[in-house]
mmCIF file of C-alpha atoms and ligand atoms in Angstrom:
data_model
loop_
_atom_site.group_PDB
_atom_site.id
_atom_site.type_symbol
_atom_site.label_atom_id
_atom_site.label_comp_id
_atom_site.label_asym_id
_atom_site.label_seq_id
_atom_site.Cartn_x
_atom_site.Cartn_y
_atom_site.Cartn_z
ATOM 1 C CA UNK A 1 86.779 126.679 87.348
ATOM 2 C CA UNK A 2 88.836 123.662 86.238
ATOM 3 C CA UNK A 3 88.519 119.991 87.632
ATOM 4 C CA UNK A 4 90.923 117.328 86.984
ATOM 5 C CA UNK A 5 89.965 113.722 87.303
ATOM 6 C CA UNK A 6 92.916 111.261 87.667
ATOM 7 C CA UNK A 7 91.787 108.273 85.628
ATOM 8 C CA UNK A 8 93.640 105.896 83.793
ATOM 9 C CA UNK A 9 90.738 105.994 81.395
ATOM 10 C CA UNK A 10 88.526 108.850 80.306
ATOM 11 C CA UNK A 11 86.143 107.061 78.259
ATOM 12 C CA UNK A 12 85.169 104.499 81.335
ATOM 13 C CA UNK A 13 81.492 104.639 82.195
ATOM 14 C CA UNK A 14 82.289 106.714 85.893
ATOM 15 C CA UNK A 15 84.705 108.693 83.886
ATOM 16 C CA UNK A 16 82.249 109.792 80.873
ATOM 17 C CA UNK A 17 79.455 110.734 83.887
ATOM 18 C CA UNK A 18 81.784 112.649 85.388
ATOM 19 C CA UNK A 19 82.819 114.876 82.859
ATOM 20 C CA UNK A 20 79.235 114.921 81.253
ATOM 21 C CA UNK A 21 78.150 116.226 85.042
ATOM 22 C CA UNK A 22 80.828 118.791 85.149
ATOM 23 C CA UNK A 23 80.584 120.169 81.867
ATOM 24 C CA UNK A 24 76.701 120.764 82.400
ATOM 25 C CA UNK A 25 77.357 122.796 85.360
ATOM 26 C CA UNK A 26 80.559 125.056 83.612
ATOM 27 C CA UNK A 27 83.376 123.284 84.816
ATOM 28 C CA UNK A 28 86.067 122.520 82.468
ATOM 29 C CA UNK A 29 87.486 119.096 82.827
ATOM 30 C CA UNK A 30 90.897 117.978 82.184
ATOM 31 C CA UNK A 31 91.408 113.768 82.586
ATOM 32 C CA UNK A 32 94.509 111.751 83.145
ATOM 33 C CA UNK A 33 96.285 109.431 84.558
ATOM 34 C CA UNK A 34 99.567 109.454 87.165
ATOM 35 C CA UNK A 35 102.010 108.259 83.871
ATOM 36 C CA UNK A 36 101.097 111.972 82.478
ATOM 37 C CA UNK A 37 102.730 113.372 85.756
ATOM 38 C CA UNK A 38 106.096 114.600 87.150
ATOM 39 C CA UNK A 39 107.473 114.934 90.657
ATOM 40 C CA UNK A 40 110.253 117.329 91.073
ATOM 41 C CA UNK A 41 111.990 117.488 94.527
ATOM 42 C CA UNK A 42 113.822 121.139 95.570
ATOM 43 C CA UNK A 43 112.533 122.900 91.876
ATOM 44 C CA UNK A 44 109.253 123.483 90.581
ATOM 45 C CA UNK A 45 106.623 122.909 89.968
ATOM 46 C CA UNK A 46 106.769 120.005 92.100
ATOM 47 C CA UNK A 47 103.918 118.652 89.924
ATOM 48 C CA UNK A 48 103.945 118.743 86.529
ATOM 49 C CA UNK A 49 101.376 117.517 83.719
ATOM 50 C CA UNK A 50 102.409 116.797 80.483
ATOM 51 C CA UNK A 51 102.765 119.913 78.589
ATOM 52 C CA UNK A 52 104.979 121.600 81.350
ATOM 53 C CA UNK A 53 101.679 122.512 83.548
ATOM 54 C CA UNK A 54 101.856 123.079 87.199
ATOM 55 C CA UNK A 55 99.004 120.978 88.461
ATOM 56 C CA UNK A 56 98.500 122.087 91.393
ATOM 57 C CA UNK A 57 98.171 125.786 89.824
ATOM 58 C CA UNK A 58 96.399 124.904 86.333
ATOM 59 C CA UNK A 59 93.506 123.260 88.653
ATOM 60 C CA UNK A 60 90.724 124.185 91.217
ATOM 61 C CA UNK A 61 90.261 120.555 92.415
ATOM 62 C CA UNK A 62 91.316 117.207 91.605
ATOM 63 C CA UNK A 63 89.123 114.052 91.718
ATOM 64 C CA UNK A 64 90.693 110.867 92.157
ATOM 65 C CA UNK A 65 89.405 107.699 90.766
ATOM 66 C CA UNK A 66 90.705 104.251 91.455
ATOM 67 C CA UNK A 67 94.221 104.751 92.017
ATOM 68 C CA UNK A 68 94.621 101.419 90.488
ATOM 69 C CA UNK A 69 96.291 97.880 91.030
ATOM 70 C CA UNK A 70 100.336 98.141 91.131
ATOM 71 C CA UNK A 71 103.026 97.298 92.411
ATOM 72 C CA UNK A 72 104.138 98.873 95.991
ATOM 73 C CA UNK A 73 105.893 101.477 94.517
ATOM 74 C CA UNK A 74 103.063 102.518 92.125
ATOM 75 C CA UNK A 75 100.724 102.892 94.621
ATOM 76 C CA UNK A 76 103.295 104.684 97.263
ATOM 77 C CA UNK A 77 104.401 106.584 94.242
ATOM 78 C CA UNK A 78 100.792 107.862 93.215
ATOM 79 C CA UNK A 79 99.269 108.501 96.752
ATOM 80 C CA UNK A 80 102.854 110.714 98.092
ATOM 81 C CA UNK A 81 102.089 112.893 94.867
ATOM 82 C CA UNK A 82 98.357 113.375 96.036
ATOM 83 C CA UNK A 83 100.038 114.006 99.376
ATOM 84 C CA UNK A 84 102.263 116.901 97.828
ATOM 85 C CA UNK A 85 99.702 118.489 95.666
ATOM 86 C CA UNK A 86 97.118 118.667 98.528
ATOM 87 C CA UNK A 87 99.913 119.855 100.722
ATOM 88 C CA UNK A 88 100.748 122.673 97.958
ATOM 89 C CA UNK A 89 96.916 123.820 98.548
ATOM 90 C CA UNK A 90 95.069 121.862 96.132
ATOM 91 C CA UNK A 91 91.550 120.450 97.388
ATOM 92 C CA UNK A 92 91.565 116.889 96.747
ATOM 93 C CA UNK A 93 88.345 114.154 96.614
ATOM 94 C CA UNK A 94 89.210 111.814 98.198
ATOM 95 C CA UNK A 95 92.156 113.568 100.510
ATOM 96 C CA UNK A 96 94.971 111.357 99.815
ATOM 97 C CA UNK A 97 94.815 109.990 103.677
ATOM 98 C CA UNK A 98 91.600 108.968 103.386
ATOM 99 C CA UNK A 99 92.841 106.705 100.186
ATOM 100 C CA UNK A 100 95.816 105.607 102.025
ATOM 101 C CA UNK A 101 93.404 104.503 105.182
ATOM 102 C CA UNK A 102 90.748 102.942 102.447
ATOM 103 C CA UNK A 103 92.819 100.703 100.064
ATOM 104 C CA UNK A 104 94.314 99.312 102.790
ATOM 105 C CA UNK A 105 91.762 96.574 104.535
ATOM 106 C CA UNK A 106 93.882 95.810 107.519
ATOM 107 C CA UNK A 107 94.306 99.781 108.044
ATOM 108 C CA UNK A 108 90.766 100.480 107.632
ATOM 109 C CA UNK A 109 89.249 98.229 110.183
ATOM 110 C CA UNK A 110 91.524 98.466 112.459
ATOM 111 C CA UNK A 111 90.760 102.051 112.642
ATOM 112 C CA UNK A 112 86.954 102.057 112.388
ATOM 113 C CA UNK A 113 87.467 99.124 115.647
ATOM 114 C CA UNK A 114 89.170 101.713 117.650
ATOM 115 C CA UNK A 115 86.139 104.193 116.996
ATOM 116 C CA UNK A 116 83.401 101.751 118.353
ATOM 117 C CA UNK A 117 81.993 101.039 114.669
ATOM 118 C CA UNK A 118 80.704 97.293 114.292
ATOM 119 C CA UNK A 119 83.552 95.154 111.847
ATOM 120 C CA UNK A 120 83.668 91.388 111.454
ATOM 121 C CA UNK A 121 86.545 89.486 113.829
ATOM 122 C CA UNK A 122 89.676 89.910 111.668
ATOM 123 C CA UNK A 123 92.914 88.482 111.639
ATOM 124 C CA UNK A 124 95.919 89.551 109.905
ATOM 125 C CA UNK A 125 99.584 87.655 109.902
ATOM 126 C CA UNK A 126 102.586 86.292 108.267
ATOM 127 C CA UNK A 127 102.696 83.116 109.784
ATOM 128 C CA UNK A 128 100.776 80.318 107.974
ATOM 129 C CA UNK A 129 100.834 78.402 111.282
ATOM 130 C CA UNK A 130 98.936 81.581 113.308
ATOM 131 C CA UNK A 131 96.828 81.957 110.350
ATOM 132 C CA UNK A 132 95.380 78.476 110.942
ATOM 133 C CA UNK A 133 95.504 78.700 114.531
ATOM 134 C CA UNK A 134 92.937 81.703 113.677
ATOM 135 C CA UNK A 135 91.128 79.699 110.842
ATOM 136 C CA UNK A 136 90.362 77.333 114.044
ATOM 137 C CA UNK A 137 89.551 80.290 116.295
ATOM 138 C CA UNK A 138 87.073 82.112 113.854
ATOM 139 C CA UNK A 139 84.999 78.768 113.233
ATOM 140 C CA UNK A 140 86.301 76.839 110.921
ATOM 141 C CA UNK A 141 84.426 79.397 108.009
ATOM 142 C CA UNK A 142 86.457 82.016 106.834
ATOM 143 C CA UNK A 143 86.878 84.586 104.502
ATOM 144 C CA UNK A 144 90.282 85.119 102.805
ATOM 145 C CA UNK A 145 91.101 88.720 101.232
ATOM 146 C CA UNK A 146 93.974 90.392 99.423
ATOM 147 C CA UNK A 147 94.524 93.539 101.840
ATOM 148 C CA UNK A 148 94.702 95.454 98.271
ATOM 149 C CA UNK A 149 91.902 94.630 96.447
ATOM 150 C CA UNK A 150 88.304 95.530 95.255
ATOM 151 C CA UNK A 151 85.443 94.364 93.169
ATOM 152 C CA UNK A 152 85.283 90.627 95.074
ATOM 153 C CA UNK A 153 88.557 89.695 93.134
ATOM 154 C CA UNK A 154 90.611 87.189 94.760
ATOM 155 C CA UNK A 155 88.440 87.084 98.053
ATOM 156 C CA UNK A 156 87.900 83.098 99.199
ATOM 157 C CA UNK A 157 85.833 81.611 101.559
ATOM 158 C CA UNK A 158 87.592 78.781 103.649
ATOM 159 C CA UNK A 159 85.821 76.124 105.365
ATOM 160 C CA UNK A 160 87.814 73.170 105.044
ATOM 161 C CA UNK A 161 91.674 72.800 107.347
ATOM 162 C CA UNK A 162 93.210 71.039 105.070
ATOM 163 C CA UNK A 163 92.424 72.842 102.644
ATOM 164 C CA UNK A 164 92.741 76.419 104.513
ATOM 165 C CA UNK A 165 96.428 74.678 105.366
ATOM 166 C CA UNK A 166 97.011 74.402 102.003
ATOM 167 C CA UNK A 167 96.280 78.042 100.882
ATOM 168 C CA UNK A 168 98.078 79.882 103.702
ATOM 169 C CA UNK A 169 101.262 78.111 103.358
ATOM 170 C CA UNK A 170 100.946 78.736 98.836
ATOM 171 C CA UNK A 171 100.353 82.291 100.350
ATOM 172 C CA UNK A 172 102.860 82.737 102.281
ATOM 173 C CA UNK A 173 105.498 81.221 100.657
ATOM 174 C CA UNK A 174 104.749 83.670 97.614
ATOM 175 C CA UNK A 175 105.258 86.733 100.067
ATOM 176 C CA UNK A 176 101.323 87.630 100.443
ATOM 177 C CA UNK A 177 100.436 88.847 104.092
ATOM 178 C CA UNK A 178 97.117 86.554 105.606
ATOM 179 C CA UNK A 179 94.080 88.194 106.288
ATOM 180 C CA UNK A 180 91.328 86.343 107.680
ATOM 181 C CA UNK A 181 87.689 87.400 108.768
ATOM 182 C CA UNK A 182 84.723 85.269 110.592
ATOM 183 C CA UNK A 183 82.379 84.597 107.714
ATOM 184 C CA UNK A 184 79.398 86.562 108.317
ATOM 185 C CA UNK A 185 76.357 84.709 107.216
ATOM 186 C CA UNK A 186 74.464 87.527 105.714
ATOM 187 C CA UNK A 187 71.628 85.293 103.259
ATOM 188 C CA UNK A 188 73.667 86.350 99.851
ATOM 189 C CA UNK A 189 73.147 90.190 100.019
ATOM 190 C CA UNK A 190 74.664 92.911 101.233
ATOM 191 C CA UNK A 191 74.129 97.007 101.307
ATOM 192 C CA UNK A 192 76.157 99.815 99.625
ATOM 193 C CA UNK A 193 75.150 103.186 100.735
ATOM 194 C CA UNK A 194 76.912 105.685 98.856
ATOM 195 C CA UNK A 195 77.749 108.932 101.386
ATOM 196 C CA UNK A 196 79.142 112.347 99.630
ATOM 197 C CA UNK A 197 79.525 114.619 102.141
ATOM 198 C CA UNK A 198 76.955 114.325 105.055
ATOM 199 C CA UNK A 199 74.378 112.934 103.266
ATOM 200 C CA UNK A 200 73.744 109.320 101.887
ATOM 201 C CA UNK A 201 72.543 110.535 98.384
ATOM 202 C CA UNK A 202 71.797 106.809 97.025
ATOM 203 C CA UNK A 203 71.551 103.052 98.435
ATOM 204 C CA UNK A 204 71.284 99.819 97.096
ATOM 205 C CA UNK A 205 70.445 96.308 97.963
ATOM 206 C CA UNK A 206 73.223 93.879 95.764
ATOM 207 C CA UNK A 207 71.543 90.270 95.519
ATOM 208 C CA UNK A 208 74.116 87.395 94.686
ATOM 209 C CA UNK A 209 73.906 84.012 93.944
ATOM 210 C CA UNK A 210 76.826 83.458 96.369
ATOM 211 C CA UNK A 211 78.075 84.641 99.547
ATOM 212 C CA UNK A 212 79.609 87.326 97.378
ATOM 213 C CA UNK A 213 78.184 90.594 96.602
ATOM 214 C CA UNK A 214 80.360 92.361 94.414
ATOM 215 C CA UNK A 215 78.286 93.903 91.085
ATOM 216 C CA UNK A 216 80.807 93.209 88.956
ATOM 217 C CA UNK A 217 80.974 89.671 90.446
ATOM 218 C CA UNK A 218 77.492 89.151 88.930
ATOM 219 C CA UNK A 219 75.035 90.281 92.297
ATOM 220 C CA UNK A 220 71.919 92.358 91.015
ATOM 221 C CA UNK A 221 71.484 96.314 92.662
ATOM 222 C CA UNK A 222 68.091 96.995 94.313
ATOM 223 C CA UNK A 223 67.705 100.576 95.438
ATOM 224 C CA UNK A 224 66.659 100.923 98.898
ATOM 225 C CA UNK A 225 66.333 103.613 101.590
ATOM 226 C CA UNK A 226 68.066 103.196 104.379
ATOM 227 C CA UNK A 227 67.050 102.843 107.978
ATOM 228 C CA UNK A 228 68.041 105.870 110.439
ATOM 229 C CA UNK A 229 70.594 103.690 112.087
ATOM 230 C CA UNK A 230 71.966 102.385 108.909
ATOM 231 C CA UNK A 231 72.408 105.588 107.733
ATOM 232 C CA UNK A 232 74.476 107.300 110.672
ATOM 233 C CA UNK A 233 76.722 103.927 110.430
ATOM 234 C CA UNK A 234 77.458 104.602 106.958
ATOM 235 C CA UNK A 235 78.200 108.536 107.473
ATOM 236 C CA UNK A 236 80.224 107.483 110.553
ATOM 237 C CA UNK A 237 82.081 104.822 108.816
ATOM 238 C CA UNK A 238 82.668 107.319 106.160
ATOM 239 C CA UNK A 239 83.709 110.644 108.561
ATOM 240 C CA UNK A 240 86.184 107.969 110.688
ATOM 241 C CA UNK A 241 88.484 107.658 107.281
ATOM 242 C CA UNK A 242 88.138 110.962 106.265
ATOM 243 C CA UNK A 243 86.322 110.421 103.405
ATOM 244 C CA UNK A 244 84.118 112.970 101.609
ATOM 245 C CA UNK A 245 82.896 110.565 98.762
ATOM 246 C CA UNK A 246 82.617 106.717 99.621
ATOM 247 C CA UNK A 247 81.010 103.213 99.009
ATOM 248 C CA UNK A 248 80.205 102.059 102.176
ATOM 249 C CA UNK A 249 79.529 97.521 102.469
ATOM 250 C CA UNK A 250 77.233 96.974 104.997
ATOM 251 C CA UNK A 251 76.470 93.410 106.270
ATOM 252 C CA UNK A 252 73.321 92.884 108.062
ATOM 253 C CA UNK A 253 73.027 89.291 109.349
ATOM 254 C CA UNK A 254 71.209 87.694 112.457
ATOM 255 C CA UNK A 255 74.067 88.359 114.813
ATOM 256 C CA UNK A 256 74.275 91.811 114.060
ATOM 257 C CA UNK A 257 75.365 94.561 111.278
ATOM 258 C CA UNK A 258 78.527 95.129 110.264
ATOM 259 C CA UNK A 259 80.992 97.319 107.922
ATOM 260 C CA UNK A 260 83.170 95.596 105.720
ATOM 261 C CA UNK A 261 84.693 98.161 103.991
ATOM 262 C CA UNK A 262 84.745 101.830 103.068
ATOM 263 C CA UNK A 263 85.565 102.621 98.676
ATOM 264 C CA UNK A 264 87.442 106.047 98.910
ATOM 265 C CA UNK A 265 87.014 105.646 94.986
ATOM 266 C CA UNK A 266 83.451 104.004 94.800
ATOM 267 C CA UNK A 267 82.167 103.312 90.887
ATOM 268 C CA UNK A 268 78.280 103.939 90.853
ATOM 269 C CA UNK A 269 77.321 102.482 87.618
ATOM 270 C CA UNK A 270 75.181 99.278 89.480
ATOM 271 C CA UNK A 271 73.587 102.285 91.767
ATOM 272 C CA UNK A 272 72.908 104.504 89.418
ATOM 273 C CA UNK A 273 71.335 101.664 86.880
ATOM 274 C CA UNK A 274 68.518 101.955 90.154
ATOM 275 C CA UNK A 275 68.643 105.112 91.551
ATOM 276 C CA UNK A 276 66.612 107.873 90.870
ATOM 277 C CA UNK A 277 69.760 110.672 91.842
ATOM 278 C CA UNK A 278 71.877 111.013 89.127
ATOM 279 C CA UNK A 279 75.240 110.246 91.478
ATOM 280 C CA UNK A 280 77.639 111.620 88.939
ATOM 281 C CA UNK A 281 76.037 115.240 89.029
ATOM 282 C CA UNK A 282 75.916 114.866 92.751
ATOM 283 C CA UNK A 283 79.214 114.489 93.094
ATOM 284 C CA UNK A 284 80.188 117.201 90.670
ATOM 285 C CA UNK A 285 77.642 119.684 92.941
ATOM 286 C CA UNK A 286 79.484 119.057 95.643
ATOM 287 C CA UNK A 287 82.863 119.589 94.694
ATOM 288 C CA UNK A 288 81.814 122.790 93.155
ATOM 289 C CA UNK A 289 80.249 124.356 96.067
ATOM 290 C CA UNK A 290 83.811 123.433 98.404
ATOM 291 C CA UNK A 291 86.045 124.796 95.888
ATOM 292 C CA UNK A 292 83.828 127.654 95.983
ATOM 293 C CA UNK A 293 83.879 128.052 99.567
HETATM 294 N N1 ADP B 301 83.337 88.676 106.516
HETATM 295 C C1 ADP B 301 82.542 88.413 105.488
HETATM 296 N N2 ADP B 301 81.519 87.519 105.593
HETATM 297 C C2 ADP B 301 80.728 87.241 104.543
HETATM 298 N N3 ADP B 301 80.876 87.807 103.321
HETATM 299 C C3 ADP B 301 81.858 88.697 103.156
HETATM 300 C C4 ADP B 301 82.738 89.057 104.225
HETATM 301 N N4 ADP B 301 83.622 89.963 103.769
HETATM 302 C C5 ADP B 301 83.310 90.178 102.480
HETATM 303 N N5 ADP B 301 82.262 89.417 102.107
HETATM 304 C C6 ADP B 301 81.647 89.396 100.770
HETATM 305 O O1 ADP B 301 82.666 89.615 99.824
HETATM 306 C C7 ADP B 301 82.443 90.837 99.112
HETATM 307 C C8 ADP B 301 83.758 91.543 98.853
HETATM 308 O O2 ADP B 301 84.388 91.864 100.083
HETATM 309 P P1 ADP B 301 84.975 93.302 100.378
HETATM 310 O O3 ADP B 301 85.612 93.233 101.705
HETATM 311 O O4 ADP B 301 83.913 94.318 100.176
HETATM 312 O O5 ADP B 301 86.134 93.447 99.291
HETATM 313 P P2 ADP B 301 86.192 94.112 97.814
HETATM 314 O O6 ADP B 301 87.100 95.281 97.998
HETATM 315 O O7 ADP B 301 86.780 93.081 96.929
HETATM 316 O O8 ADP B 301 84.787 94.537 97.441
HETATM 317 C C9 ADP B 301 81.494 91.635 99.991
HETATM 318 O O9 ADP B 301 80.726 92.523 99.228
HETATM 319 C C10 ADP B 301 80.670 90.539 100.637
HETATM 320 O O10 ADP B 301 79.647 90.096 99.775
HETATM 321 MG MG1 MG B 302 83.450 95.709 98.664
#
């Protein structure tokens, strides 16, 4: 059996687990990134690796991850290949729509809304004057987010009109769509349960000094177990986007709980620094036994 991990670096600490994990269990690994790749439209292989290798033949899966910041043909580029290689019968983890629903914040809630799952009030727009019409309408406290982003980078909080003024018409004028969520005041903490298939394997508590709860914006993992009902909201969220590995935020404040986002390319290395499962091998298990089914 052969595995191929997309990453744009094969020495990162996710990376090195996840080759360490396969290669204990017998699978032969074979890293890179999408610059190692070529697309051929009406002759084959329609993938190729570096080395004139047709991908989608030369491997037994394919695990993707982060897809990486870049520009909007980069990413459209990179998840229409993972489109045509699953299409050409390769198993994928994450399935390329469950990326495309995932890096995409506006896409992703809107879709776990429509499926009854708890998400903050959200407002998305090009218009700076809507935006502060809904600044107005969602209290006054907001939070500010790229729609493509990750690890807390670039996410505000807003609680000032001038000042929210300010920012949405700076945004706008540099082409960046608005999107605006009710602050949720969740006591500076937040939950990640990580889900790979239907089981949460591993959960953590991240404590911040700020409203922010990123671990690589500073917040410390505590491992928890999850509540019952915490733990079918995180599968739900999970199943709704299609995803067979993710990092599932969880808010939990006095008005209620609440999912913030689903990673359909989670890193583990704050879980696993508390976590008794070794997350790396879990995943590895797991792809494994589909590819063998
Ligand atoms: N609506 C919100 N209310 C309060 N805090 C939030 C809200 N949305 C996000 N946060 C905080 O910001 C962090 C990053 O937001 P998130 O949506 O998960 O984006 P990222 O992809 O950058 O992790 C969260 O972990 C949480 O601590
Ligand atoms: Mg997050």
């Amino acid at each position: 059996m052969r595995v191929g991990i997309l990453t744009r670096n094969p020495e990162a600490w996710c990376s090195t687990q996840l080759r360490k994990a396969f290669a204990k269990l017998g699978v032969e690994v074979d890293c890179f990134w999408f610059t190692d790749l070529v697309s051929r439209i009406s002759f084959d292989p329609i993938v190729e690796k570096r080395g004139k290798v047709d991908l989608s033949r030369h491997l037994d899966a394919l695990l993707v991850r982060p897809i990486g910041r870049g520009s909007l043909d980069e990413v459209l580029y990179r998840v229409d290949t993972l489109h045509r290689l699953s299409e050409a019968g390769l198993y994928i983890v994450n399935p390329p729509r469950a990326i495309e629903r995932c890096v995409d914040k506006y896409y992703a809630l809107s879709i776990l809304n429509s499926t009854g799952i708890p998400v903050p009030k959200t407002v998305v727009t090009e218009d700076p004057e809507a935006a502060l019409e809904a600044f107005v309408e969602l209290g006054e406290d907001v939070i500010l987010k790229p729609i493509f982003g990750s690890r807390g980078m670039g996410i505000t909080r807003i609680s000032d009109y001038e000042v929210a003024r300010r920012i949405f018409n700076l945004l706008h004028y540099h082409h960046f769509v608005l999107y605006l969520q009710e602050y949720i005041p969740h006591g500076k903490s937040d939950i990640r349960a990580f889900v790979i298939g239907d089981k949460v394997v591993a959960a953590m508590c991240r404590k911040a000094r700020s409203w922010k709860t990123n671990v690589s914006q500073g917040a410390k993992p505590v491992a928890i177990t999850l509540s019952s009902e915490q733990t079918e909201l995180a599968l739900k969220a999970a199943d709704t986007l299609g995803c067979s590995v993710a990092g599932v935020d969880i808010l939990e404040s006095k008005n209620g709980r609440y999912i913030t986002e689903i990673n359909s390319q989670p890193g583990f290395r704050g879980l696993q620094s508390v976590s008794q499962v070794n997350v790396a091998e879990e995943i590895a298990k797991y792809i494994i036994n589909k590819v063998k089914m």
